[in-house]
Amino acid sequence: MSKIFSKKGVKWILVVAVVAVAALLGFRYWKGKQSALPEGIASGNGRLEAKLVDVASKEPLRVLEILVDEGAVVQPGQVLVRLDTTTLQAQLTEANESIAAAEEKLAFSKASIVKQKSEIELAEIELERSRRLVKEGAGSQREFDVRNAKVETAKASLAEAEAMLQTSKQQVEVARANAATIQTRIDDATLKSPALGRVLYRLAEPGEVLAAGGKALTLVNLEDVYMEIFLPSEQAARVAIGAEGRITLDYAPDRSIPGHVSFVSPEAQFTPKQVETRSERETLMFRVKIQVPKELASQYVESVKTGVRGVGYVKTDSSARWPGWLQNVVASR
């Protein structure tokens, strides 16, 4: 009796196992059909990425304070780091004093010209009077010659004063340019965020001296978000710049992020330079970049996490239609 029961039990176990395997295979087949891509759409695995931006010093200066920590979201133009500008401030004070001295010299040159013109005017009046007296026989030729020489001397002095005026003007411009340069250096010592981003690395601390080009922070530009996928040469050749794209992330596969193709590599990745056979040519993989619109990325800065894995999809045929599971797109707010 126990043997019969045992045989029946084994039989039912086998039946259940066969049904379970068939159901699993059937589910996988159905799932595969559901996720199968239509003609004209290609896909590849990738990860969400964003461009990195370094916040760096233009010249050797000591870090005075860093106003943000790693992970902080920063706005364009936000002050992130202040560098010590004590020496530069002293140079600016000296430059401003040079401007004042040059302007004073310029004012003196202008006054000198006014004076020289007045003297010329008076000398010409006296010369004309002397000319009339000589003509009338009431004046001496010597006095006329003296008056004439005085006019020529005054005109020469005026020319000299005008030359000094131009030199004074140039000195003022040079002094102002020098002060403006120092002010620019001071302004550059206040490091601001060039874009909407998140602080990825804090590379310096207050008191450290940064070299020229030394990095204080590294930011993730949250307005320049993209995914790079790799496609076989046959598919990559049919992808146009600007073609529609979609991105899905592993943690939210039921929603897709709209995008467009911004780059298709002209060179194959990880393949020999010389490829002889057709089968080898078919294995060439080309990098394709799917760019997320800037306005969309900027609205979801708190949700953007670079490095998250997912799948990128691109249209190789502009007339192709997205399958239903890729039409649930993340919309602008």
CSV table of C-alpha atoms in Angstrom, one decimal:
chain,number,residue,atom,x,y,z
A,1,MET,CA,0.0,0.0,0.0
A,2,SER,CA,2.8,2.4,0.9
A,3,LYS,CA,4.5,1.6,-2.3
A,4,ILE,CA,1.4,2.5,-4.4
A,5,PHE,CA,1.0,5.7,-2.4
A,6,SER,CA,4.7,6.5,-2.9
A,7,LYS,CA,4.4,6.0,-6.7
A,8,LYS,CA,1.3,8.2,-6.9
A,9,GLY,CA,3.0,10.9,-4.8
A,10,VAL,CA,6.0,10.9,-7.1
A,11,LYS,CA,3.7,11.1,-10.1
A,12,TRP,CA,1.9,14.1,-8.8
A,13,ILE,CA,5.1,15.8,-7.9
A,14,LEU,CA,6.4,15.3,-11.4
A,15,VAL,CA,3.1,16.6,-12.8
A,16,VAL,CA,3.2,19.7,-10.6
A,17,ALA,CA,6.9,20.3,-11.5
A,18,VAL,CA,6.1,20.0,-15.3
A,19,VAL,CA,3.2,22.4,-14.9
A,20,ALA,CA,5.3,24.9,-12.9
A,21,VAL,CA,8.2,24.8,-15.5
A,22,ALA,CA,5.7,25.2,-18.3
A,23,ALA,CA,4.0,28.2,-16.5
A,24,LEU,CA,7.4,29.8,-15.9
A,25,LEU,CA,8.5,29.4,-19.5
A,26,GLY,CA,5.1,30.7,-20.6
A,27,PHE,CA,5.4,33.7,-18.4
A,28,ARG,CA,8.9,34.4,-19.6
A,29,TYR,CA,7.7,34.1,-23.2
A,30,TRP,CA,4.8,36.5,-22.5
A,31,LYS,CA,7.1,38.9,-20.7
A,32,GLY,CA,9.5,38.8,-23.5
A,33,LYS,CA,6.7,39.5,-26.0
A,34,GLN,CA,5.6,42.4,-23.8
A,35,SER,CA,9.1,44.0,-23.6
A,36,ALA,CA,10.0,43.2,-27.2
A,37,LEU,CA,11.0,46.2,-29.2
A,38,PRO,CA,9.3,47.0,-32.5
A,39,GLU,CA,11.3,47.6,-35.7
A,40,GLY,CA,13.0,50.9,-35.8
A,41,ILE,CA,14.0,51.1,-32.1
A,42,ALA,CA,17.3,49.9,-30.6
A,43,SER,CA,18.3,49.7,-27.0
A,44,GLY,CA,21.4,49.2,-24.8
A,45,ASN,CA,22.3,49.1,-21.1
A,46,GLY,CA,23.9,52.1,-19.5
A,47,ARG,CA,23.9,54.3,-16.5
A,48,LEU,CA,22.7,57.8,-15.7
A,49,GLU,CA,25.6,60.2,-15.9
A,50,ALA,CA,26.2,64.0,-15.7
A,51,LYS,CA,29.1,66.2,-16.6
A,52,LEU,CA,31.5,67.1,-13.8
A,53,VAL,CA,32.5,70.7,-13.1
A,54,ASP,CA,35.6,71.6,-11.1
A,55,VAL,CA,35.5,74.7,-8.9
A,56,ALA,CA,39.1,75.8,-9.0
A,57,SER,CA,41.4,78.8,-8.1
A,58,LYS,CA,42.9,80.8,-10.9
A,59,GLU,CA,46.0,81.7,-8.9
A,60,PRO,CA,47.8,80.5,-5.7
A,61,LEU,CA,45.7,81.7,-2.8
A,62,ARG,CA,44.8,80.4,0.7
A,63,VAL,CA,41.3,79.0,1.3
A,64,LEU,CA,39.5,81.3,3.7
A,65,GLU,CA,36.1,79.4,3.9
A,66,ILE,CA,34.2,76.8,2.1
A,67,LEU,CA,30.4,77.3,2.3
A,68,VAL,CA,29.0,74.0,1.2
A,69,ASP,CA,29.5,70.3,2.0
A,70,GLU,CA,29.4,67.2,-0.1
A,71,GLY,CA,25.9,66.4,-1.4
A,72,ALA,CA,24.6,69.9,-1.3
A,73,VAL,CA,22.6,71.2,-4.2
A,74,VAL,CA,23.9,74.5,-5.4
A,75,GLN,CA,22.4,77.2,-7.7
A,76,PRO,CA,24.1,79.0,-10.6
A,77,GLY,CA,26.1,82.0,-9.2
A,78,GLN,CA,26.0,80.8,-5.6
A,79,VAL,CA,29.1,81.6,-3.7
A,80,LEU,CA,30.9,78.3,-2.8
A,81,VAL,CA,34.4,79.2,-1.7
A,82,ARG,CA,36.1,82.4,-0.5
A,83,LEU,CA,39.9,82.7,-0.9
A,84,ASP,CA,42.1,85.0,1.1
A,85,THR,CA,42.7,88.3,-0.8
A,86,THR,CA,44.6,90.3,1.8
A,87,THR,CA,47.6,90.8,-0.4
A,88,LEU,CA,45.5,91.6,-3.4
A,89,GLN,CA,43.5,94.2,-1.4
A,90,ALA,CA,46.8,95.9,-0.6
A,91,GLN,CA,47.8,95.9,-4.2
A,92,LEU,CA,44.4,97.4,-5.1
A,93,THR,CA,44.8,100.2,-2.6
A,94,GLU,CA,48.2,101.0,-4.1
A,95,ALA,CA,46.7,100.9,-7.6
A,96,ASN,CA,43.9,103.3,-6.6
A,97,GLU,CA,46.5,105.7,-5.2
A,98,SER,CA,48.3,105.5,-8.6
A,99,ILE,CA,45.1,106.4,-10.3
A,100,ALA,CA,44.6,109.5,-8.1
A,101,ALA,CA,48.2,110.6,-8.7
A,102,ALA,CA,47.8,110.1,-12.5
A,103,GLU,CA,44.5,112.0,-12.5
A,104,GLU,CA,46.1,114.9,-10.5
A,105,LYS,CA,48.9,115.1,-13.1
A,106,LEU,CA,46.2,115.0,-15.9
A,107,ALA,CA,44.4,117.9,-14.3
A,108,PHE,CA,47.7,119.9,-14.0
A,109,SER,CA,48.3,119.2,-17.7
A,110,LYS,CA,44.9,120.5,-18.6
A,111,ALA,CA,45.4,123.6,-16.5
A,112,SER,CA,48.8,124.2,-18.1
A,113,ILE,CA,47.2,124.1,-21.6
A,114,VAL,CA,44.6,126.6,-20.6
A,115,LYS,CA,47.4,128.9,-19.3
A,116,GLN,CA,49.5,128.5,-22.4
A,117,LYS,CA,46.5,129.3,-24.6
A,118,SER,CA,45.9,132.5,-22.6
A,119,GLU,CA,49.5,133.5,-22.9
A,120,ILE,CA,49.5,132.9,-26.7
A,121,GLU,CA,46.4,135.0,-27.0
A,122,LEU,CA,48.0,137.9,-25.0
A,123,ALA,CA,51.3,137.6,-26.9
A,124,GLU,CA,49.5,137.7,-30.2
A,125,ILE,CA,47.6,140.9,-29.1
A,126,GLU,CA,50.9,142.5,-28.1
A,127,LEU,CA,52.5,141.4,-31.4
A,128,GLU,CA,49.7,142.9,-33.4
A,129,ARG,CA,50.0,146.2,-31.4
A,130,SER,CA,53.7,146.2,-32.0
A,131,ARG,CA,53.2,145.6,-35.7
A,132,ARG,CA,50.9,148.6,-36.0
A,133,LEU,CA,53.4,150.8,-34.1
A,134,VAL,CA,56.2,149.8,-36.4
A,135,LYS,CA,54.0,150.5,-39.4
A,136,GLU,CA,53.2,153.9,-38.1
A,137,GLY,CA,56.8,154.5,-37.2
A,138,ALA,CA,56.0,154.8,-33.5
A,139,GLY,CA,57.6,151.5,-32.5
A,140,SER,CA,60.9,149.8,-32.8
A,141,GLN,CA,61.6,146.7,-34.9
A,142,ARG,CA,63.4,145.1,-32.0
A,143,GLU,CA,60.4,145.2,-29.8
A,144,PHE,CA,58.4,143.7,-32.7
A,145,ASP,CA,60.9,140.9,-33.0
A,146,VAL,CA,60.8,140.3,-29.2
A,147,ARG,CA,57.0,140.1,-29.3
A,148,ASN,CA,57.1,137.7,-32.3
A,149,ALA,CA,59.6,135.4,-30.5
A,150,LYS,CA,57.4,135.4,-27.5
A,151,VAL,CA,54.4,134.2,-29.5
A,152,GLU,CA,56.5,131.4,-31.1
A,153,THR,CA,57.8,130.4,-27.6
A,154,ALA,CA,54.3,130.3,-26.2
A,155,LYS,CA,53.1,128.1,-29.1
A,156,ALA,CA,56.0,125.7,-28.5
A,157,SER,CA,55.1,125.5,-24.8
A,158,LEU,CA,51.5,124.8,-25.8
A,159,ALA,CA,52.6,121.9,-28.0
A,160,GLU,CA,54.7,120.6,-25.2
A,161,ALA,CA,51.8,120.9,-22.7
A,162,GLU,CA,49.5,119.1,-25.2
A,163,ALA,CA,52.0,116.2,-25.5
A,164,MET,CA,52.2,116.0,-21.7
A,165,LEU,CA,48.4,115.9,-21.7
A,166,GLN,CA,48.3,112.8,-23.9
A,167,THR,CA,51.0,111.2,-21.7
A,168,SER,CA,48.9,112.0,-18.6
A,169,LYS,CA,45.8,110.5,-20.2
A,170,GLN,CA,47.7,107.3,-21.0
A,171,GLN,CA,49.0,107.1,-17.5
A,172,VAL,CA,45.5,107.4,-16.1
A,173,GLU,CA,44.3,104.6,-18.4
A,174,VAL,CA,47.2,102.4,-17.5
A,175,ALA,CA,46.6,103.0,-13.8
A,176,ARG,CA,42.8,102.3,-14.1
A,177,ALA,CA,43.5,99.1,-16.2
A,178,ASN,CA,45.9,97.9,-13.5
A,179,ALA,CA,43.4,98.5,-10.8
A,180,ALA,CA,40.7,96.8,-12.8
A,181,THR,CA,43.0,93.8,-13.3
A,182,ILE,CA,43.6,93.5,-9.5
A,183,GLN,CA,39.9,93.9,-8.9
A,184,THR,CA,39.2,91.1,-11.3
A,185,ARG,CA,41.7,88.9,-9.4
A,186,ILE,CA,39.9,89.7,-6.2
A,187,ASP,CA,36.5,88.9,-7.8
A,188,ASP,CA,37.9,85.6,-9.1
A,189,ALA,CA,38.9,84.7,-5.5
A,190,THR,CA,35.2,84.3,-4.7
A,191,LEU,CA,34.4,81.0,-6.3
A,192,LYS,CA,30.9,80.6,-7.5
A,193,SER,CA,28.9,77.8,-9.0
A,194,PRO,CA,28.8,77.8,-12.8
A,195,ALA,CA,25.7,75.7,-13.0
A,196,LEU,CA,22.9,74.0,-11.1
A,197,GLY,CA,24.6,71.1,-9.5
A,198,ARG,CA,25.4,68.9,-6.6
A,199,VAL,CA,28.7,68.9,-4.7
A,200,LEU,CA,30.3,65.6,-5.4
A,201,TYR,CA,33.7,66.1,-3.8
A,202,ARG,CA,35.1,68.6,-1.3
A,203,LEU,CA,38.8,68.7,-2.1
A,204,ALA,CA,40.1,71.5,0.2
A,205,GLU,CA,39.6,72.9,3.6
A,206,PRO,CA,40.1,76.4,5.1
A,207,GLY,CA,43.7,77.2,5.6
A,208,GLU,CA,45.0,75.2,2.7
A,209,VAL,CA,46.9,77.0,-0.1
A,210,LEU,CA,45.5,76.2,-3.5
A,211,ALA,CA,48.0,76.2,-6.5
A,212,ALA,CA,47.0,78.0,-9.7
A,213,GLY,CA,44.2,75.7,-11.1
A,214,GLY,CA,43.9,73.9,-7.7
A,215,LYS,CA,40.5,72.4,-7.2
A,216,ALA,CA,38.4,73.2,-4.2
A,217,LEU,CA,35.2,71.3,-5.2
A,218,THR,CA,33.9,69.0,-7.9
A,219,LEU,CA,30.2,69.5,-8.9
A,220,VAL,CA,27.9,67.3,-10.8
A,221,ASN,CA,26.1,69.4,-13.4
A,222,LEU,CA,22.5,68.5,-12.9
A,223,GLU,CA,21.4,70.3,-16.0
A,224,ASP,CA,23.6,68.1,-18.2
A,225,VAL,CA,22.3,64.6,-17.6
A,226,TYR,CA,22.6,61.8,-20.1
A,227,MET,CA,23.0,58.1,-20.6
A,228,GLU,CA,25.5,56.4,-23.0
A,229,ILE,CA,24.7,53.1,-24.6
A,230,PHE,CA,26.6,50.9,-27.1
A,231,LEU,CA,24.9,49.7,-30.3
A,232,PRO,CA,26.1,47.4,-33.1
A,233,SER,CA,27.4,49.1,-36.2
A,234,GLU,CA,24.3,48.2,-38.2
A,235,GLN,CA,22.0,50.0,-35.7
A,236,ALA,CA,24.3,52.8,-34.9
A,237,ALA,CA,24.6,53.7,-38.6
A,238,ARG,CA,20.8,54.4,-38.7
A,239,VAL,CA,20.8,56.6,-35.6
A,240,ALA,CA,20.5,60.3,-36.5
A,241,ILE,CA,21.6,63.2,-34.3
A,242,GLY,CA,18.5,64.6,-32.7
A,243,ALA,CA,16.6,61.3,-32.9
A,244,GLU,CA,14.1,60.6,-30.1
A,245,GLY,CA,15.3,58.6,-27.1
A,246,ARG,CA,14.0,57.1,-23.9
A,247,ILE,CA,15.7,56.2,-20.7
A,248,THR,CA,14.4,53.8,-18.0
A,249,LEU,CA,16.1,53.2,-14.7
A,250,ASP,CA,16.3,49.9,-12.9
A,251,TYR,CA,14.6,51.2,-9.8
A,252,ALA,CA,11.7,52.6,-11.8
A,253,PRO,CA,11.3,50.5,-14.9
A,254,ASP,CA,7.6,51.5,-15.4
A,255,ARG,CA,8.5,55.2,-16.2
A,256,SER,CA,10.7,56.5,-18.9
A,257,ILE,CA,12.6,59.7,-19.3
A,258,PRO,CA,12.4,61.4,-22.7
A,259,GLY,CA,15.6,62.5,-24.4
A,260,HIS,CA,17.3,62.9,-27.7
A,261,VAL,CA,20.5,61.6,-29.4
A,262,SER,CA,23.2,64.2,-29.0
A,263,PHE,CA,26.2,62.2,-30.1
A,264,VAL,CA,27.0,59.1,-32.1
A,265,SER,CA,30.7,58.1,-31.9
A,266,PRO,CA,32.4,58.0,-35.3
A,267,GLU,CA,34.8,55.3,-33.9
A,268,ALA,CA,34.0,51.8,-32.7
A,269,GLN,CA,34.7,50.9,-29.1
A,270,PHE,CA,36.9,48.0,-27.9
A,271,THR,CA,37.4,46.6,-31.3
A,272,PRO,CA,40.5,46.0,-33.5
A,273,LYS,CA,41.4,48.9,-35.8
A,274,GLN,CA,41.4,46.6,-38.8
A,275,VAL,CA,38.4,44.4,-39.3
A,276,GLU,CA,38.3,41.9,-42.2
A,277,THR,CA,35.2,39.7,-42.1
A,278,ARG,CA,31.5,40.6,-42.1
A,279,SER,CA,30.9,38.8,-38.9
A,280,GLU,CA,33.6,40.8,-37.2
A,281,ARG,CA,32.2,44.1,-38.6
A,282,GLU,CA,28.8,43.2,-37.1
A,283,THR,CA,30.3,43.0,-33.6
A,284,LEU,CA,31.5,46.6,-33.7
A,285,MET,CA,29.9,48.6,-31.0
A,286,PHE,CA,29.5,52.4,-31.2
A,287,ARG,CA,28.8,54.8,-28.4
A,288,VAL,CA,25.5,56.7,-28.5
A,289,LYS,CA,24.6,59.5,-26.1
A,290,ILE,CA,21.0,60.1,-25.0
A,291,GLN,CA,20.7,63.6,-23.6
A,292,VAL,CA,18.0,64.5,-21.1
A,293,PRO,CA,16.5,68.0,-21.9
A,294,LYS,CA,18.0,70.7,-19.7
A,295,GLU,CA,14.6,72.1,-18.6
A,296,LEU,CA,13.4,68.6,-17.5
A,297,ALA,CA,16.6,67.7,-15.6
A,298,SER,CA,16.6,71.0,-13.7
A,299,GLN,CA,13.1,70.3,-12.4
A,300,TYR,CA,14.1,66.9,-10.9
A,301,VAL,CA,17.5,67.8,-9.4
A,302,GLU,CA,16.6,66.1,-6.1
A,303,SER,CA,15.9,62.8,-8.0
A,304,VAL,CA,18.9,62.8,-10.3
A,305,LYS,CA,21.4,60.2,-9.0
A,306,THR,CA,24.3,59.6,-11.3
A,307,GLY,CA,25.6,56.1,-11.6
A,308,VAL,CA,22.1,54.5,-11.5
A,309,ARG,CA,21.8,51.6,-14.0
A,310,GLY,CA,19.2,51.4,-16.6
A,311,VAL,CA,18.4,51.0,-20.3
A,312,GLY,CA,18.5,53.5,-23.1
A,313,TYR,CA,16.3,53.4,-26.2
A,314,VAL,CA,16.7,55.3,-29.5
A,315,LYS,CA,14.8,55.4,-32.7
A,316,THR,CA,16.7,54.2,-35.7
A,317,ASP,CA,13.6,55.0,-37.8
A,318,SER,CA,11.8,58.3,-37.1
A,319,SER,CA,8.4,56.7,-38.0
A,320,ALA,CA,8.7,54.0,-35.4
A,321,ARG,CA,6.2,54.1,-32.5
A,322,TRP,CA,7.2,53.7,-28.9
A,323,PRO,CA,5.7,50.6,-27.2
A,324,GLY,CA,3.1,51.2,-24.5
A,325,TRP,CA,5.5,50.6,-21.6
A,326,LEU,CA,7.8,53.4,-22.9
A,327,GLN,CA,5.0,56.0,-23.3
A,328,ASN,CA,4.6,56.6,-19.6
A,329,VAL,CA,7.2,59.4,-19.6
A,330,VAL,CA,8.3,61.7,-16.9
A,331,ALA,CA,6.6,65.1,-17.7
A,332,SER,CA,7.8,68.6,-17.0
A,333,ARG,CA,6.3,70.1,-13.9
